[in-house]
């Protein structure tokens, strides 16, 4: 493999260091949106209601290191989990690498700028509310399709 290629083009998810793994996150915030699952058919839908720890402006976790202490159900992405989580957005770098696809030009690793994901309109910025502001029984009123539609 050509060592001049960026790590995401020459390594599998399982081969990445912790730092490389964390760098893959583009900061879109879509994985931190609450999801609803239909009890009959198991279909999962996204809402525009974000985890209470998501900073709505930066689309980054406000307490990433301790997130599972405050949100016990927070999913830890692993190489195995990536292939099993059908709800990961089609723009997600982890999903793209797992599927053997290239990163988009707006991805911060490609553009060299963290703001590029927001400038491209890919992030959840400006389209979400915090779960602290919406009672769980009202989440059905907040179902959105844009996390799945933006590829």
PDB file of C-alpha atoms in Angstrom:
ATOM      1  CA  UNK A   1       0.000   0.000   0.000  1.00  0.00           C
ATOM      2  CA  UNK A   2       1.238   3.472  -0.868  1.00  0.00           C
ATOM      3  CA  UNK A   3       2.339   5.127   2.386  1.00  0.00           C
ATOM      4  CA  UNK A   4       1.793   8.540   0.745  1.00  0.00           C
ATOM      5  CA  UNK A   5      -1.951   7.978   0.734  1.00  0.00           C
ATOM      6  CA  UNK A   6      -3.893   9.444   3.663  1.00  0.00           C
ATOM      7  CA  UNK A   7      -4.591   6.933   6.426  1.00  0.00           C
ATOM      8  CA  UNK A   8      -8.292   6.642   5.569  1.00  0.00           C
ATOM      9  CA  UNK A   9      -7.413   5.507   2.047  1.00  0.00           C
ATOM     10  CA  UNK A  10      -4.872   2.880   3.085  1.00  0.00           C
ATOM     11  CA  UNK A  11      -6.258   1.481   6.325  1.00  0.00           C
ATOM     12  CA  UNK A  12      -9.393  -0.375   7.258  1.00  0.00           C
ATOM     13  CA  UNK A  13     -11.377   0.882  10.216  1.00  0.00           C
ATOM     14  CA  UNK A  14      -9.941  -1.914  12.348  1.00  0.00           C
ATOM     15  CA  UNK A  15      -6.369  -0.909  11.473  1.00  0.00           C
ATOM     16  CA  UNK A  16      -6.721   2.717  12.536  1.00  0.00           C
ATOM     17  CA  UNK A  17      -5.156   4.146  15.669  1.00  0.00           C
ATOM     18  CA  UNK A  18      -7.412   5.758  18.250  1.00  0.00           C
ATOM     19  CA  UNK A  19      -6.416   9.218  16.986  1.00  0.00           C
ATOM     20  CA  UNK A  20      -7.116   8.281  13.363  1.00  0.00           C
ATOM     21  CA  UNK A  21     -10.464   6.771  14.344  1.00  0.00           C
ATOM     22  CA  UNK A  22     -11.521   9.911  16.188  1.00  0.00           C
ATOM     23  CA  UNK A  23     -10.363  12.126  13.299  1.00  0.00           C
ATOM     24  CA  UNK A  24     -12.827  10.384  10.973  1.00  0.00           C
ATOM     25  CA  UNK A  25     -15.759  12.027  12.707  1.00  0.00           C
ATOM     26  CA  UNK A  26     -16.761  14.965  10.512  1.00  0.00           C
ATOM     27  CA  UNK A  27     -18.720  16.712  13.274  1.00  0.00           C
ATOM     28  CA  UNK A  28     -22.048  16.634  11.462  1.00  0.00           C
ATOM     29  CA  UNK A  29     -23.951  15.734  14.625  1.00  0.00           C
ATOM     30  CA  UNK A  30     -26.373  13.416  12.814  1.00  0.00           C
ATOM     31  CA  UNK A  31     -25.483  10.336  14.834  1.00  0.00           C
ATOM     32  CA  UNK A  32     -26.457  12.264  17.979  1.00  0.00           C
ATOM     33  CA  UNK A  33     -30.027  12.746  16.814  1.00  0.00           C
ATOM     34  CA  UNK A  34     -32.578  10.718  18.712  1.00  0.00           C
ATOM     35  CA  UNK A  35     -34.104   7.931  16.709  1.00  0.00           C
ATOM     36  CA  UNK A  36     -37.438   6.187  16.991  1.00  0.00           C
ATOM     37  CA  UNK A  37     -38.006   2.528  16.184  1.00  0.00           C
ATOM     38  CA  UNK A  38     -41.329   1.169  14.991  1.00  0.00           C
ATOM     39  CA  UNK A  39     -42.226  -1.683  17.336  1.00  0.00           C
ATOM     40  CA  UNK A  40     -44.019  -3.572  14.556  1.00  0.00           C
ATOM     41  CA  UNK A  41     -41.482  -3.592  11.723  1.00  0.00           C
ATOM     42  CA  UNK A  42     -38.319  -2.377  13.479  1.00  0.00           C
ATOM     43  CA  UNK A  43     -37.867   0.545  11.082  1.00  0.00           C
ATOM     44  CA  UNK A  44     -35.714   3.312  12.549  1.00  0.00           C
ATOM     45  CA  UNK A  45     -36.387   6.975  11.812  1.00  0.00           C
ATOM     46  CA  UNK A  46     -34.433  10.078  12.773  1.00  0.00           C
ATOM     47  CA  UNK A  47     -35.793  13.057  14.626  1.00  0.00           C
ATOM     48  CA  UNK A  48     -34.396  16.569  14.724  1.00  0.00           C
ATOM     49  CA  UNK A  49     -34.168  16.194  18.504  1.00  0.00           C
ATOM     50  CA  UNK A  50     -30.523  16.021  19.541  1.00  0.00           C
ATOM     51  CA  UNK A  51     -28.931  14.404  22.549  1.00  0.00           C
ATOM     52  CA  UNK A  52     -28.763  16.734  25.529  1.00  0.00           C
ATOM     53  CA  UNK A  53     -24.961  16.717  25.336  1.00  0.00           C
ATOM     54  CA  UNK A  54     -24.759  17.836  21.699  1.00  0.00           C
ATOM     55  CA  UNK A  55     -23.616  21.430  21.294  1.00  0.00           C
ATOM     56  CA  UNK A  56     -26.145  22.686  18.736  1.00  0.00           C
ATOM     57  CA  UNK A  57     -23.684  25.193  17.282  1.00  0.00           C
ATOM     58  CA  UNK A  58     -20.580  23.059  16.865  1.00  0.00           C
ATOM     59  CA  UNK A  59     -22.420  19.727  16.446  1.00  0.00           C
ATOM     60  CA  UNK A  60     -19.889  18.159  18.810  1.00  0.00           C
ATOM     61  CA  UNK A  61     -20.496  16.431  22.120  1.00  0.00           C
ATOM     62  CA  UNK A  62     -20.101  18.871  24.993  1.00  0.00           C
ATOM     63  CA  UNK A  63     -18.684  16.138  27.265  1.00  0.00           C
ATOM     64  CA  UNK A  64     -17.399  13.428  24.944  1.00  0.00           C
ATOM     65  CA  UNK A  65     -15.053  11.821  27.480  1.00  0.00           C
ATOM     66  CA  UNK A  66     -17.842  11.341  30.027  1.00  0.00           C
ATOM     67  CA  UNK A  67     -20.826  11.021  27.719  1.00  0.00           C
ATOM     68  CA  UNK A  68     -21.821   7.503  28.781  1.00  0.00           C
ATOM     69  CA  UNK A  69     -22.017   8.631  32.406  1.00  0.00           C
ATOM     70  CA  UNK A  70     -24.748  11.114  31.459  1.00  0.00           C
ATOM     71  CA  UNK A  71     -26.241   9.226  28.504  1.00  0.00           C
ATOM     72  CA  UNK A  72     -25.948   5.502  29.279  1.00  0.00           C
ATOM     73  CA  UNK A  73     -27.443   4.550  25.912  1.00  0.00           C
ATOM     74  CA  UNK A  74     -24.825   6.471  23.931  1.00  0.00           C
ATOM     75  CA  UNK A  75     -23.454   4.177  21.243  1.00  0.00           C
ATOM     76  CA  UNK A  76     -19.720   3.644  21.017  1.00  0.00           C
ATOM     77  CA  UNK A  77     -18.773   3.246  17.409  1.00  0.00           C
ATOM     78  CA  UNK A  78     -16.474   0.328  16.724  1.00  0.00           C
ATOM     79  CA  UNK A  79     -15.495  -1.190  13.384  1.00  0.00           C
ATOM     80  CA  UNK A  80     -17.992  -3.986  14.021  1.00  0.00           C
ATOM     81  CA  UNK A  81     -20.769  -1.616  15.096  1.00  0.00           C
ATOM     82  CA  UNK A  82     -20.360   0.533  11.975  1.00  0.00           C
ATOM     83  CA  UNK A  83     -21.392  -2.318   9.708  1.00  0.00           C
ATOM     84  CA  UNK A  84     -24.339  -3.185  11.957  1.00  0.00           C
ATOM     85  CA  UNK A  85     -25.816   0.304  12.416  1.00  0.00           C
ATOM     86  CA  UNK A  86     -28.130   0.863   9.473  1.00  0.00           C
ATOM     87  CA  UNK A  87     -29.073   4.316  10.752  1.00  0.00           C
ATOM     88  CA  UNK A  88     -25.625   5.860  10.233  1.00  0.00           C
ATOM     89  CA  UNK A  89     -26.076   8.612   7.652  1.00  0.00           C
ATOM     90  CA  UNK A  90     -24.858   7.835   4.125  1.00  0.00           C
ATOM     91  CA  UNK A  91     -22.387  10.735   4.469  1.00  0.00           C
ATOM     92  CA  UNK A  92     -20.781   9.279   7.621  1.00  0.00           C
ATOM     93  CA  UNK A  93     -17.035   8.753   7.149  1.00  0.00           C
ATOM     94  CA  UNK A  94     -17.099   5.553   9.190  1.00  0.00           C
ATOM     95  CA  UNK A  95     -19.817   4.141   6.951  1.00  0.00           C
ATOM     96  CA  UNK A  96     -18.078   5.327   3.776  1.00  0.00           C
ATOM     97  CA  UNK A  97     -14.731   3.751   4.742  1.00  0.00           C
ATOM     98  CA  UNK A  98     -16.491   0.530   5.791  1.00  0.00           C
ATOM     99  CA  UNK A  99     -18.168   0.414   2.361  1.00  0.00           C
ATOM    100  CA  UNK A 100     -14.898   1.146   0.516  1.00  0.00           C
ATOM    101  CA  UNK A 101     -16.043   4.592  -0.625  1.00  0.00           C
ATOM    102  CA  UNK A 102     -14.051   7.850  -0.609  1.00  0.00           C
ATOM    103  CA  UNK A 103     -14.674  10.727   1.768  1.00  0.00           C
ATOM    104  CA  UNK A 104     -16.522  13.730   0.419  1.00  0.00           C
ATOM    105  CA  UNK A 105     -14.586  16.893  -0.465  1.00  0.00           C
ATOM    106  CA  UNK A 106     -16.275  18.753   2.410  1.00  0.00           C
ATOM    107  CA  UNK A 107     -14.985  16.282   5.018  1.00  0.00           C
ATOM    108  CA  UNK A 108     -12.578  18.132   7.347  1.00  0.00           C
ATOM    109  CA  UNK A 109      -9.817  15.570   6.704  1.00  0.00           C
ATOM    110  CA  UNK A 110     -10.035  16.326   2.977  1.00  0.00           C
ATOM    111  CA  UNK A 111     -10.741  20.064   3.144  1.00  0.00           C
ATOM    112  CA  UNK A 112      -8.415  20.726   6.063  1.00  0.00           C
ATOM    113  CA  UNK A 113     -11.114  22.831   7.746  1.00  0.00           C
ATOM    114  CA  UNK A 114     -13.575  21.829  10.470  1.00  0.00           C
ATOM    115  CA  UNK A 115     -16.167  24.335   9.222  1.00  0.00           C
ATOM    116  CA  UNK A 116     -16.413  22.758   5.754  1.00  0.00           C
ATOM    117  CA  UNK A 117     -19.029  20.233   6.899  1.00  0.00           C
ATOM    118  CA  UNK A 118     -21.244  23.096   8.080  1.00  0.00           C
ATOM    119  CA  UNK A 119     -20.571  25.279   5.034  1.00  0.00           C
ATOM    120  CA  UNK A 120     -21.584  22.395   2.767  1.00  0.00           C
ATOM    121  CA  UNK A 121     -24.926  22.171   4.572  1.00  0.00           C
ATOM    122  CA  UNK A 122     -24.273  18.580   5.614  1.00  0.00           C
ATOM    123  CA  UNK A 123     -24.273  19.065   9.370  1.00  0.00           C
ATOM    124  CA  UNK A 124     -27.275  19.254  11.651  1.00  0.00           C
ATOM    125  CA  UNK A 125     -26.383  22.840  12.607  1.00  0.00           C
ATOM    126  CA  UNK A 126     -29.386  25.135  12.457  1.00  0.00           C
ATOM    127  CA  UNK A 127     -31.849  22.257  11.982  1.00  0.00           C
ATOM    128  CA  UNK A 128     -32.041  20.678  15.433  1.00  0.00           C
ATOM    129  CA  UNK A 129     -33.389  21.193  18.923  1.00  0.00           C
ATOM    130  CA  UNK A 130     -32.134  19.758  22.190  1.00  0.00           C
ATOM    131  CA  UNK A 131     -33.962  16.923  23.911  1.00  0.00           C
ATOM    132  CA  UNK A 132     -34.008  19.157  26.985  1.00  0.00           C
ATOM    133  CA  UNK A 133     -36.517  21.354  25.105  1.00  0.00           C
ATOM    134  CA  UNK A 134     -38.797  18.637  23.696  1.00  0.00           C
ATOM    135  CA  UNK A 135     -40.618  16.075  25.830  1.00  0.00           C
ATOM    136  CA  UNK A 136     -40.005  12.520  24.635  1.00  0.00           C
ATOM    137  CA  UNK A 137     -43.712  11.980  24.008  1.00  0.00           C
ATOM    138  CA  UNK A 138     -43.505  14.753  21.352  1.00  0.00           C
ATOM    139  CA  UNK A 139     -40.552  13.298  19.428  1.00  0.00           C
ATOM    140  CA  UNK A 140     -42.828  11.739  16.792  1.00  0.00           C
ATOM    141  CA  UNK A 141     -43.710  15.294  15.752  1.00  0.00           C
ATOM    142  CA  UNK A 142     -39.994  15.840  15.011  1.00  0.00           C
ATOM    143  CA  UNK A 143     -39.342  13.004  12.543  1.00  0.00           C
ATOM    144  CA  UNK A 144     -37.088  14.113   9.662  1.00  0.00           C
ATOM    145  CA  UNK A 145     -35.667  12.408   6.577  1.00  0.00           C
ATOM    146  CA  UNK A 146     -32.717  14.688   5.832  1.00  0.00           C
ATOM    147  CA  UNK A 147     -30.103  12.591   7.672  1.00  0.00           C
ATOM    148  CA  UNK A 148     -30.747   9.732   5.213  1.00  0.00           C
ATOM    149  CA  UNK A 149     -31.352  11.882   2.137  1.00  0.00           C
ATOM    150  CA  UNK A 150     -28.078  13.817   1.968  1.00  0.00           C
ATOM    151  CA  UNK A 151     -25.617  11.725   0.047  1.00  0.00           C
TER     152      UNK A 151
END
